[in-house]
Coordinates of C-alpha atoms in Angstrom, one line a residue:
M1327 CA -24.8 3.7 14.9
E1328 CA -24.5 7.4 14.5
T1329 CA -25.9 8.7 11.2
G1330 CA -26.7 12.3 12.0
T1331 CA -23.8 13.5 9.9
F1332 CA -25.1 11.8 6.7
P1333 CA -27.0 13.8 4.1
K1334 CA -30.8 13.8 4.0
F1335 CA -32.2 10.6 2.5
P1336 CA -34.8 10.5 -0.4
S1337 CA -38.0 11.9 1.0
F1338 CA -40.2 9.0 -0.2
L1339 CA -38.8 6.9 2.6
F1340 CA -40.5 9.1 5.1
F1341 CA -43.7 8.3 3.2
I1342 CA -42.8 4.6 3.5
H1343 CA -42.2 4.9 7.2
Q1344 CA -45.6 6.7 7.7
H1345 CA -47.6 4.1 5.7
F1346 CA -45.8 1.0 7.1
T1347 CA -47.6 -1.0 9.9
T1348 CA -44.9 -2.4 12.1
S1349 CA -47.2 -5.0 13.7
T1350 CA -47.8 -6.7 10.3
A1351 CA -44.3 -6.6 9.0
S1352 CA -43.3 -10.0 7.7
T1353 CA -39.8 -11.4 7.8
T1354 CA -40.5 -14.4 5.7
N1355 CA -38.6 -14.9 2.5
I1356 CA -40.9 -15.1 -0.5
S1357 CA -40.3 -17.4 -3.3
P1358 CA -42.5 -18.2 -6.2
P1359 CA -44.9 -21.1 -5.6
S1360 CA -44.9 -24.1 -7.9
I1361 CA -47.5 -23.9 -10.6
T1362 CA -49.2 -27.2 -11.1
N1363 CA -52.5 -26.3 -12.8
G1364 CA -53.7 -24.5 -15.9
G1365 CA -50.9 -25.8 -18.1
F1366 CA -48.3 -23.2 -17.0
C1367 CA -45.7 -25.7 -15.8
S1368 CA -43.0 -24.9 -18.5
N1369 CA -39.5 -25.2 -17.2
Y1370 CA -38.3 -21.7 -18.1
N1371 CA -34.7 -22.5 -17.0
N1372 CA -34.4 -24.5 -20.2
L1373 CA -35.0 -21.5 -22.5
H1374 CA -32.1 -21.3 -24.9
S1375 CA -32.2 -17.6 -25.6
V1376 CA -33.6 -14.2 -24.7
A1377 CA -35.8 -14.4 -27.9
D1378 CA -37.3 -17.7 -26.6
A1379 CA -38.0 -16.1 -23.2
V1380 CA -39.7 -13.1 -24.9
A1381 CA -41.7 -15.3 -27.1
S1382 CA -42.9 -17.4 -24.0
F1383 CA -43.7 -14.1 -22.2
N1384 CA -45.8 -12.9 -25.2
Q1385 CA -47.6 -16.3 -25.3
L1386 CA -48.6 -15.9 -21.6
L1387 CA -49.9 -12.4 -22.3
S1388 CA -52.2 -13.8 -25.1
I1389 CA -53.8 -16.3 -22.8
R1390 CA -57.3 -15.5 -21.4
P1391 CA -57.8 -15.3 -18.5
L1392 CA -54.3 -14.1 -17.9
P1393 CA -52.1 -16.6 -16.0
P1394 CA -51.4 -15.8 -12.3
V1395 CA -48.5 -13.5 -11.5
V1396 CA -46.4 -16.3 -10.2
V1397 CA -46.1 -17.8 -13.7
F1398 CA -44.7 -14.5 -14.9
N1399 CA -42.3 -14.5 -11.9
K1400 CA -41.1 -17.9 -12.8
L1401 CA -40.2 -16.7 -16.3
L1402 CA -38.6 -13.5 -15.0
G1403 CA -36.6 -15.5 -12.3
S1404 CA -35.1 -17.7 -15.0
L1405 CA -33.9 -14.6 -16.9
V1406 CA -32.4 -13.1 -13.8
K1407 CA -30.3 -16.3 -13.3
K1408 CA -28.8 -15.8 -16.7
K1409 CA -28.2 -12.1 -15.9
H1410 CA -30.5 -10.7 -18.7
Y1411 CA -31.3 -7.8 -16.4
S1412 CA -32.4 -5.2 -19.1
T1413 CA -34.8 -7.8 -20.6
V1414 CA -36.5 -8.3 -17.2
I1415 CA -36.8 -4.6 -16.8
S1416 CA -38.5 -4.3 -20.2
L1417 CA -40.9 -7.2 -19.5
C1418 CA -41.9 -5.8 -16.1
K1419 CA -42.9 -2.5 -17.9
Q1420 CA -45.1 -4.7 -20.3
M1421 CA -46.7 -6.4 -17.3
D1422 CA -47.5 -3.0 -15.8
L1423 CA -49.1 -1.9 -19.2
S1424 CA -51.1 -5.1 -19.2
N1425 CA -52.5 -4.4 -15.8
I1426 CA -50.9 -7.5 -14.3
R1427 CA -50.7 -6.8 -10.5
P1428 CA -47.2 -7.6 -9.2
N1429 CA -46.6 -9.3 -5.9
V1430 CA -43.6 -8.8 -3.6
Y1431 CA -41.5 -11.3 -5.4
T1432 CA -42.1 -9.6 -8.8
L1433 CA -41.1 -6.2 -7.5
T1434 CA -38.1 -7.7 -5.6
I1435 CA -37.0 -9.2 -8.9
L1436 CA -37.4 -5.8 -10.6
I1437 CA -35.4 -4.0 -7.8
N1438 CA -32.6 -6.6 -8.2
C1439 CA -32.4 -6.0 -12.0
L1440 CA -32.5 -2.2 -11.7
C1441 CA -29.7 -2.5 -9.1
H1442 CA -27.6 -4.6 -11.5
S1443 CA -28.3 -2.6 -14.6
N1444 CA -25.2 -1.1 -16.3
R1445 CA -27.0 2.3 -16.1
D1446 CA -27.5 4.0 -12.8
H1447 CA -31.0 2.8 -12.2
V1448 CA -30.9 2.6 -8.4
H1449 CA -33.3 5.6 -8.0
F1450 CA -35.9 3.6 -10.1
A1451 CA -35.3 0.7 -7.6
F1452 CA -36.5 3.1 -4.8
S1453 CA -39.6 3.9 -6.9
A1454 CA -40.3 0.1 -7.2
L1455 CA -40.0 -0.1 -3.4
G1456 CA -42.4 2.9 -3.1
K1457 CA -44.9 1.1 -5.4
M1458 CA -44.7 -2.0 -3.2
F1459 CA -46.0 0.1 -0.3
K1460 CA -48.7 1.9 -2.3
L1461 CA -50.1 -1.5 -3.3
G1462 CA -50.2 -2.5 0.3
L1463 CA -47.5 -5.2 -0.1
Q1464 CA -45.0 -5.8 2.7
P1465 CA -41.3 -6.0 1.6
T1466 CA -39.2 -8.8 3.0
H1467 CA -35.6 -8.9 4.2
V1468 CA -34.8 -10.2 0.7
T1469 CA -36.3 -6.9 -0.8
F1470 CA -34.3 -4.6 1.5
G1471 CA -31.2 -6.8 1.2
T1472 CA -31.3 -6.5 -2.6
L1473 CA -31.7 -2.8 -2.5
L1474 CA -28.9 -2.5 0.1
N1475 CA -26.6 -4.6 -2.1
G1476 CA -27.5 -2.4 -5.1
L1477 CA -26.7 0.8 -3.3
C1478 CA -23.4 -0.5 -2.1
S1479 CA -22.4 -1.9 -5.5
K1480 CA -23.1 1.6 -7.0
A1481 CA -21.0 3.2 -4.2
K1482 CA -24.0 4.9 -2.7
I1483 CA -23.0 3.8 0.8
I1484 CA -24.4 6.8 2.7
D1485 CA -27.9 6.1 1.2
A1486 CA -27.5 2.4 2.1
V1487 CA -26.8 3.4 5.7
K1488 CA -29.9 5.6 5.7
L1489 CA -32.0 2.8 4.3
F1490 CA -30.5 0.5 7.0
D1491 CA -31.6 2.8 9.7
E1492 CA -35.1 3.2 8.2
M1493 CA -35.4 -0.6 8.2
G1494 CA -34.9 -0.5 12.0
K1495 CA -37.6 2.2 12.4
M1496 CA -40.0 0.0 10.4
G1497 CA -39.5 -2.9 12.7
F1498 CA -37.2 -5.1 10.6
A1499 CA -34.4 -6.6 12.8
P1500 CA -31.4 -6.6 10.5
S1501 CA -30.1 -10.1 9.5
L1502 CA -26.5 -11.2 9.5
I1503 CA -26.4 -10.6 5.7
T1504 CA -27.8 -7.1 6.0
Y1505 CA -25.4 -6.1 8.7
T1506 CA -22.5 -7.6 6.6
T1507 CA -23.6 -5.8 3.5
I1508 CA -23.4 -2.4 5.3
I1509 CA -20.1 -3.2 7.0
K1510 CA -18.6 -4.1 3.6
G1511 CA -20.0 -0.8 2.2
L1512 CA -18.6 1.3 5.0
C1513 CA -15.2 -0.4 4.6
K1514 CA -15.3 0.2 0.9
I1515 CA -15.4 4.0 1.4
G1516 CA -12.8 4.0 4.1
H1517 CA -15.1 4.4 7.1
T1518 CA -13.5 1.6 8.9
T1519 CA -14.3 3.1 12.4
N1520 CA -18.0 3.3 11.6
A1521 CA -17.8 -0.4 10.4
L1522 CA -16.2 -1.3 13.7
Q1523 CA -19.0 0.3 15.6
L1524 CA -21.6 -1.4 13.6
L1525 CA -20.0 -4.8 14.2
K1526 CA -20.1 -4.1 18.0
K1527 CA -23.7 -3.0 17.7
M1528 CA -24.5 -6.1 15.8
E1529 CA -23.2 -8.2 18.8
E1530 CA -25.1 -6.1 21.2
K1531 CA -28.3 -6.7 19.3
G1532 CA -27.7 -10.5 19.5
C1533 CA -26.7 -11.1 15.9
K1534 CA -23.4 -13.0 16.0
P1535 CA -20.9 -11.9 13.3
D1536 CA -19.6 -14.6 11.2
V1537 CA -16.1 -15.1 9.6
V1538 CA -17.2 -12.9 6.6
A1539 CA -18.1 -9.9 8.8
Y1540 CA -14.8 -10.3 10.7
N1541 CA -12.7 -10.6 7.6
T1542 CA -14.3 -7.5 6.1
V1543 CA -13.3 -5.4 9.2
I1544 CA -9.8 -7.0 9.5
D1545 CA -9.1 -6.4 5.9
S1546 CA -10.1 -2.8 6.1
L1547 CA -8.0 -2.2 9.2
C1548 CA -5.0 -3.7 7.4
K1549 CA -5.6 -1.4 4.4
D1550 CA -5.7 1.5 6.9
R1551 CA -2.3 0.3 8.3
R1552 CA -4.0 -0.5 11.6
V1553 CA -2.5 -4.0 11.7
N1554 CA -2.3 -4.2 15.6
E1555 CA -6.1 -3.5 15.8
A1556 CA -6.6 -6.1 13.1
M1557 CA -4.7 -8.6 15.2
D1558 CA -6.9 -7.7 18.2
F1559 CA -9.9 -8.6 16.2
F1560 CA -8.3 -11.7 15.0
S1561 CA -7.8 -12.9 18.6
E1562 CA -11.4 -11.9 19.4
M1563 CA -12.6 -13.8 16.5
V1564 CA -10.8 -17.0 17.7
D1565 CA -12.0 -16.4 21.3
Q1566 CA -15.6 -16.3 20.0
G1567 CA -15.1 -19.8 18.4
I1568 CA -15.0 -18.5 14.8
P1569 CA -12.0 -20.2 13.1
P1570 CA -10.1 -17.8 10.8
N1571 CA -9.9 -18.9 7.2
V1572 CA -7.5 -18.3 4.3
V1573 CA -9.0 -14.9 3.7
T1574 CA -8.4 -13.8 7.3
Y1575 CA -4.7 -14.8 7.2
S1576 CA -4.1 -13.3 3.8
S1577 CA -5.5 -9.9 4.8
I1578 CA -3.2 -9.7 7.8
L1579 CA -0.2 -11.0 6.0
H1580 CA -0.8 -8.2 3.3
G1581 CA -1.0 -5.7 6.2
F1582 CA 2.3 -6.9 7.8
C1583 CA 4.0 -6.9 4.3
N1584 CA 2.8 -3.4 3.5
L1585 CA 4.4 -2.2 6.8
G1586 CA 7.6 -4.1 6.0
Q1587 CA 7.1 -6.2 9.1
L1588 CA 8.3 -9.5 7.4
N1589 CA 9.1 -11.3 10.7
E1590 CA 5.5 -10.9 11.9
A1591 CA 4.3 -11.9 8.4
T1592 CA 6.4 -15.1 8.3
S1593 CA 5.4 -16.0 11.9
L1594 CA 1.7 -15.7 11.0
F1595 CA 2.3 -17.7 7.9
K1596 CA 3.8 -20.5 9.9
Q1597 CA 0.9 -20.3 12.4
M1598 CA -1.6 -20.5 9.6
I1599 CA 0.0 -23.7 8.3
G1600 CA 0.1 -25.0 12.0
R1601 CA -3.7 -24.6 12.2
N1602 CA -4.2 -26.5 9.0
V1603 CA -5.4 -23.5 7.0
M1604 CA -3.9 -24.0 3.5
P1605 CA -2.5 -21.0 1.9
N1606 CA -3.9 -20.3 -1.5
T1607 CA -2.3 -18.5 -4.6
V1608 CA -3.2 -15.1 -3.2
T1609 CA -1.6 -15.8 0.2
F1610 CA 1.7 -17.1 -1.3
T1611 CA 1.8 -14.2 -3.8
I1612 CA 1.4 -11.7 -1.0
L1613 CA 4.4 -13.3 0.9
V1614 CA 6.5 -13.5 -2.2
D1615 CA 5.8 -9.9 -3.0
G1616 CA 6.5 -8.7 0.5
L1617 CA 9.8 -10.6 0.7
C1618 CA 10.9 -9.3 -2.7
K1619 CA 10.1 -5.7 -1.8
E1620 CA 12.4 -6.0 1.3
G1621 CA 15.2 -7.5 -0.8
M1622 CA 14.8 -11.0 0.7
I1623 CA 15.0 -12.7 -2.7
L1624 CA 16.3 -16.1 -1.4
E1625 CA 13.4 -16.3 1.1
A1626 CA 10.9 -15.3 -1.7
Q1627 CA 12.4 -18.1 -3.9
R1628 CA 11.8 -20.6 -1.1
V1629 CA 8.2 -19.7 -0.5
F1630 CA 7.7 -19.9 -4.4
E1631 CA 9.1 -23.4 -4.4
M1632 CA 7.1 -24.4 -1.3
M1633 CA 3.9 -23.2 -3.2
T1634 CA 4.5 -25.5 -6.1
E1635 CA 5.6 -28.4 -3.9
N1636 CA 2.2 -28.1 -2.2
G1637 CA 0.3 -28.2 -5.4
V1638 CA -0.7 -24.6 -5.4
E1639 CA -0.3 -23.1 -8.9
P1640 CA 1.4 -19.7 -9.3
D1641 CA -0.6 -17.2 -11.3
A1642 CA 0.7 -14.2 -13.4
Y1643 CA 0.8 -12.0 -10.3
T1644 CA 3.0 -14.6 -8.5
Y1645 CA 5.5 -14.8 -11.4
S1646 CA 5.5 -11.0 -11.8
A1647 CA 6.2 -10.5 -8.0
L1648 CA 9.2 -12.8 -8.0
M1649 CA 10.3 -11.3 -11.3
D1650 CA 10.3 -7.9 -9.8
G1651 CA 12.3 -9.2 -6.9
Y1652 CA 15.0 -10.5 -9.2
C1653 CA 15.0 -7.1 -11.1
L1654 CA 15.4 -5.1 -7.9
Q1655 CA 18.5 -7.2 -7.1
S1656 CA 19.7 -6.7 -10.7
Q1657 CA 19.5 -10.6 -11.3
M1658 CA 18.2 -10.1 -14.8
D1659 CA 19.2 -13.5 -16.1
E1660 CA 17.0 -15.1 -13.3
A1661 CA 14.2 -12.7 -14.1
Q1662 CA 14.3 -13.7 -17.8
K1663 CA 14.3 -17.4 -17.0
L1664 CA 11.2 -16.9 -14.8
F1665 CA 9.6 -14.9 -17.6
D1666 CA 10.3 -17.8 -20.1
I1667 CA 8.8 -20.3 -17.6
M1668 CA 5.7 -18.2 -17.2
V1669 CA 5.1 -18.0 -20.9
G1670 CA 5.7 -21.7 -21.2
K1671 CA 3.0 -22.3 -18.6
G1672 CA 0.6 -20.5 -21.0
F1673 CA 0.4 -17.1 -19.2
A1674 CA 0.4 -14.3 -21.8
P1675 CA 2.8 -11.6 -20.4
S1676 CA 1.0 -8.3 -19.7
V1677 CA 2.2 -4.7 -20.0
R1678 CA 2.9 -4.8 -16.3
V1679 CA 5.2 -7.8 -16.6
Y1680 CA 7.2 -6.1 -19.4
N1681 CA 7.3 -2.8 -17.4
I1682 CA 9.0 -4.8 -14.6
L1683 CA 11.6 -6.4 -16.9
I1684 CA 12.3 -3.1 -18.7
N1685 CA 12.8 -1.3 -15.2
G1686 CA 15.1 -4.0 -14.2
H1687 CA 17.2 -3.8 -17.3
C1688 CA 17.3 0.0 -17.0
K1689 CA 18.5 -0.2 -13.4
S1690 CA 21.2 -2.7 -14.6
R1691 CA 22.2 -0.3 -17.4
R1692 CA 21.2 -2.9 -20.0
L1693 CA 19.5 -0.3 -22.1
N1694 CA 19.6 -2.3 -25.4
E1695 CA 17.9 -5.2 -23.8
A1696 CA 15.2 -2.8 -22.3
K1697 CA 14.6 -1.3 -25.8
T1698 CA 14.4 -4.7 -27.4
L1699 CA 11.6 -5.5 -24.9
L1700 CA 9.7 -2.4 -26.1
S1701 CA 9.9 -3.8 -29.7
E1702 CA 8.8 -7.2 -28.4
M1703 CA 5.7 -5.7 -26.9
Y1704 CA 4.6 -4.3 -30.2
D1705 CA 5.3 -7.7 -31.9
R1706 CA 2.9 -9.3 -29.3
D1707 CA 0.3 -6.7 -30.1
L1708 CA 0.7 -5.2 -26.5
T1709 CA 0.3 -1.5 -26.3
P1710 CA 3.1 0.0 -24.0
D1711 CA 1.7 2.5 -21.5
T1712 CA 3.0 5.8 -20.1
V1713 CA 5.0 3.8 -17.4
T1714 CA 6.8 1.8 -20.1
Y1715 CA 8.1 4.9 -21.9
S1716 CA 8.7 6.9 -18.7
T1717 CA 10.9 4.0 -17.3
L1718 CA 12.9 3.8 -20.6
M1719 CA 13.3 7.5 -20.7
Q1720 CA 14.6 7.6 -17.1
G1721 CA 17.1 4.8 -17.9
F1722 CA 18.6 6.7 -20.9
C1723 CA 18.6 10.0 -19.0
Q1724 CA 20.5 8.3 -16.0
A1725 CA 22.9 6.9 -18.5
G1726 CA 23.7 10.3 -19.9
R1727 CA 21.7 9.9 -23.1
P1728 CA 18.9 12.5 -22.9
Q1729 CA 18.6 12.7 -26.7
V1730 CA 17.5 9.1 -26.9
A1731 CA 15.0 9.8 -24.1
Q1732 CA 13.7 12.8 -26.2
K1733 CA 13.2 10.4 -29.2
L1734 CA 11.3 8.0 -27.0
F1735 CA 9.1 11.0 -25.8
K1736 CA 8.3 11.9 -29.4
E1737 CA 7.6 8.2 -30.3
M1738 CA 5.3 7.9 -27.2
C1739 CA 3.3 11.0 -28.2
S1740 CA 3.0 9.8 -31.9
Y1741 CA 1.3 6.6 -30.7
G1742 CA -1.3 8.7 -28.9
L1743 CA 0.0 8.1 -25.4
L1744 CA -0.3 11.2 -23.1
P1745 CA 2.7 12.0 -21.0
D1746 CA 1.9 12.7 -17.3
S1747 CA 3.7 14.9 -14.9
I1748 CA 6.1 12.1 -13.9
T1749 CA 7.1 11.7 -17.6
Y1750 CA 7.8 15.4 -17.9
S1751 CA 9.8 15.4 -14.7
I1752 CA 12.0 12.6 -15.9
L1753 CA 12.8 14.1 -19.1
L1754 CA 13.2 17.7 -17.7
D1755 CA 15.6 16.2 -15.1
G1756 CA 17.7 14.5 -17.8
L1757 CA 17.9 17.6 -19.9
C1758 CA 18.8 19.9 -17.0
K1759 CA 21.4 17.6 -15.6
H1760 CA 23.2 17.6 -19.0
G1761 CA 22.9 21.4 -19.5
H1762 CA 20.2 21.3 -22.2
L1763 CA 18.3 24.2 -20.6
D1764 CA 16.8 25.7 -23.7
E1765 CA 15.3 22.4 -24.6
A1766 CA 14.1 22.0 -21.0
F1767 CA 12.1 25.2 -21.2
R1768 CA 10.7 24.3 -24.5
L1769 CA 9.5 21.1 -22.9
L1770 CA 8.1 23.0 -20.0
K1771 CA 6.1 25.3 -22.5
A1772 CA 4.7 22.1 -24.2
M1773 CA 3.7 20.7 -20.8
Q1774 CA 1.8 23.8 -19.9
E1775 CA 0.2 23.8 -23.4
S1776 CA -1.0 20.3 -22.7
K1777 CA -2.9 21.7 -19.6
I1778 CA -0.6 20.0 -17.2
E1779 CA 0.2 22.5 -14.4
P1780 CA 3.9 22.1 -13.3
H1781 CA 4.2 21.4 -9.6
I1782 CA 7.0 22.4 -7.3
C1783 CA 9.2 19.3 -8.1
I1784 CA 9.3 20.5 -11.8
Y1785 CA 10.4 24.0 -10.7
N1786 CA 13.1 22.5 -8.4
I1787 CA 14.5 20.5 -11.3
L1788 CA 14.7 23.7 -13.5
I1789 CA 16.2 26.0 -10.7
Q1790 CA 18.8 23.4 -9.9
G1791 CA 19.7 23.0 -13.6
M1792 CA 20.1 26.7 -14.0
C1793 CA 22.2 27.1 -10.8
N1794 CA 24.4 24.1 -11.9
F1795 CA 25.1 25.7 -15.3
G1796 CA 25.7 29.4 -14.2
K1797 CA 22.3 30.8 -15.0
L1798 CA 21.8 32.3 -11.5
E1799 CA 19.8 35.3 -12.7
A1800 CA 17.3 33.1 -14.5
A1801 CA 17.2 30.9 -11.4
R1802 CA 16.4 33.9 -9.3
E1803 CA 13.7 35.0 -11.6
L1804 CA 12.0 31.6 -11.6
F1805 CA 12.2 31.4 -7.9
S1806 CA 10.6 34.8 -7.4
N1807 CA 7.8 33.9 -9.8
L1808 CA 6.8 31.0 -7.6
F1809 CA 5.3 33.4 -5.2
V1810 CA 3.5 35.2 -8.0
K1811 CA 2.1 31.9 -9.1
G1812 CA 1.0 31.1 -5.6
I1813 CA 3.3 28.1 -5.4
Q1814 CA 4.9 27.5 -2.0
P1815 CA 8.6 26.6 -2.3
T1816 CA 9.6 23.5 -0.4
V1817 CA 12.7 23.0 1.7
V1818 CA 14.3 21.4 -1.4
T1819 CA 13.6 24.6 -3.4
Y1820 CA 15.3 26.8 -0.7
T1821 CA 18.2 24.4 -0.4
V1822 CA 18.9 24.5 -4.2
M1823 CA 18.6 28.3 -4.3
I1824 CA 20.9 28.7 -1.3
S1825 CA 23.5 26.3 -2.9
G1826 CA 23.3 28.2 -6.1
L1827 CA 24.0 31.6 -4.4
L1828 CA 26.8 30.2 -2.4
K1829 CA 28.3 28.7 -5.5
E1830 CA 28.5 32.2 -7.0
G1831 CA 30.1 33.6 -3.8
L1832 CA 27.0 35.5 -2.7
S1833 CA 27.2 34.5 1.0
N1834 CA 25.2 37.4 2.4
E1835 CA 22.3 36.8 0.1
A1836 CA 22.4 33.2 0.8
Y1837 CA 22.3 33.8 4.5
E1838 CA 19.4 36.2 4.2
L1839 CA 17.4 33.5 2.2
F1840 CA 18.3 30.9 4.8
R1841 CA 16.7 33.2 7.5
K1842 CA 13.8 34.1 5.2
M1843 CA 12.8 30.5 4.7
V1844 CA 12.1 30.1 8.4
V1845 CA 10.0 33.3 8.4
N1846 CA 8.0 31.8 5.5
G1847 CA 7.2 28.8 7.5
C1848 CA 9.7 26.4 5.9
L1849 CA 12.2 24.9 8.4
P1850 CA 15.7 23.8 7.1
N1851 CA 16.5 20.2 7.3
S1852 CA 19.8 18.4 7.7
C1853 CA 20.7 18.7 4.0
T1854 CA 19.9 22.6 4.1
Y1855 CA 22.3 23.0 7.0
N1856 CA 25.1 21.0 5.5
V1857 CA 24.8 22.6 2.1
A1858 CA 24.9 26.1 3.7
I1859 CA 27.8 25.3 6.1
Q1860 CA 29.9 23.8 3.3
G1861 CA 29.1 26.9 1.1
F1862 CA 30.2 29.4 3.8
L1863 CA 33.4 27.4 4.5
R1864 CA 34.3 27.4 0.8
N1865 CA 33.6 31.2 0.6
G1866 CA 35.8 31.9 3.7
D1867 CA 33.1 32.8 6.0
P1868 CA 33.8 30.5 9.1
S1869 CA 31.7 32.8 11.4
N1870 CA 28.4 32.1 9.8
A1871 CA 29.4 28.4 9.3
V1872 CA 30.1 27.9 13.0
Q1873 CA 26.8 29.7 13.9
L1874 CA 24.9 27.3 11.7
I1875 CA 26.7 24.2 13.0
E1876 CA 25.7 25.1 16.5
E1877 CA 22.2 25.8 15.5
M1878 CA 22.1 22.5 13.4
V1879 CA 23.3 20.5 16.5
G1880 CA 20.7 22.2 18.6
R1881 CA 18.0 21.1 16.3
G1882 CA 19.1 17.5 16.5
F1883 CA 20.9 17.3 13.1
S1884 CA 24.5 16.4 12.6
A1885 CA 27.3 17.2 10.2
D1886 CA 27.7 14.8 7.2
S1887 CA 31.0 13.4 6.2
S1888 CA 31.7 16.1 3.6
T1889 CA 31.1 18.9 6.2
F1890 CA 33.1 17.1 8.9
Q1891 CA 36.1 16.6 6.4
M1892 CA 36.1 20.3 5.5
L1893 CA 36.2 21.3 9.2
L1894 CA 39.2 19.0 9.7
D1895 CA 40.9 20.4 6.7
L1896 CA 40.5 24.0 7.9
E1897 CA 41.2 23.5 11.6
S1898 CA 44.9 24.1 11.4
N1899 CA 44.5 27.2 9.3
D1900 CA 41.5 29.1 10.6
E1901 CA 41.3 30.4 14.2
I1902 CA 37.5 30.4 14.4
I1903 CA 37.3 26.8 13.2
S1904 CA 40.1 25.8 15.5
R1905 CA 38.5 27.3 18.6
F1906 CA 35.2 25.7 17.6
M1907 CA 36.8 22.3 17.2
R1908 CA 38.6 22.5 20.5
R1909 CA 35.3 23.5 22.2
S1910 CA 33.4 20.7 20.6
S1911 CA 36.0 18.0 21.5

């Protein structure tokens, strides 16, 4: 595979490459031999605590002559099984200070522990590999596989690829596990195409991919929304005699659901059952969630029932997916029933579950119920997050109660929750839509003081608020300042500003701005054309209106119902409009 684009790898690997004798490379997995002499046959797996292990280690150090290294390895191995990685690292240092010569197995254990350490000790793992070579020891596939796993787990995928390539130069033919480790790593950082190339290279080298390798690539393709390619690999997999499993089907189902292709998803689900691959909780949850997101709540309900009928237990994610479906359809009583069933089954409701219910109540204008749920969260010792408060604030703003939203904002800040740009956008929009412009600008100032830089959507909200409430001069000034700040207005910004100018009867200035937006590289959309045309018609400027209609049609847009109605109303009274309508009919 091509690796020339990756950064230079640690230089000690070149030392390793120079000092490695390809002809003597061993590919045998090394395991500690059984100790049957000298009284070192203790079963270290039965040690009850780290303290017991350390005591046993110190006892070994006190024996003269020192026991063979394999005895120490056995003790270290028992600690690794219990995931006491930091203890093993410490004991290895003591072995080194005691001049106990490690073997390949000792250093492989150390590499494994360094890679699993909570601290970033992977570079020390490379040092351990370098020591192995300096001592004339030959690493095994297990050694390299351990280090590759460590690099991938610490998101050092590029380094893992470089080590993989060095292994080849040293004469190590990569194993199935090695290939799969690198494929997983590449997929993890979004290099799906490189992973595909490596899978093909793997086949060319005579190493047959297994279901795990295929699943890894298929899942990554689906996450990249390349579901058709994933299906091609699915077919290839079946042709190669590798039966797809529940993970394969779940990945592709997720891909189809994310694209809204529910017909394909349900068809694949039926195929899965037809091939006697039993869906698990994850599979069912994916399908329930996909159906709910497309508004197919009855179908989602049937899948949920099928799940329980087949003895597959729903988890908290399944319940929350179906709950969200009910909420999206404003079926709040059904959502509440499901919530009660979930709690009755022993699932503790999470912040996410409460956020789903609060959102549903807000969309259904049941704001008192939504606020009661906020109190219930605190009663359950659950800390609401920014999403919880933002959802409630939006609900009250949309109901015309921005003052309540402001109180929620203050409450949120008093609990130490930091509002994000979405929170500020929601509250600013509520204040501006109800004419509380002074308060909106005070909030903008607070936002800037919090080191959150307003984006163009924030400015669009403010400009629209000022235009709607007769503050055109202030809107003009804010619009002009965008260019000073280096913020590029969007088509929404221009449309709002054009609408504001036309509302004040400034047709010429509005027309100039319409033309200027194109010069500035921002093309008008259907909404811009319709807003401008309606404004010109209201201001008694049919000539510009007709010109823009013809231009709009030429660009593939059409008049909306309001524009069309205005044209019909003016047809009998305005000669220009009358001629245009006759020409168009």
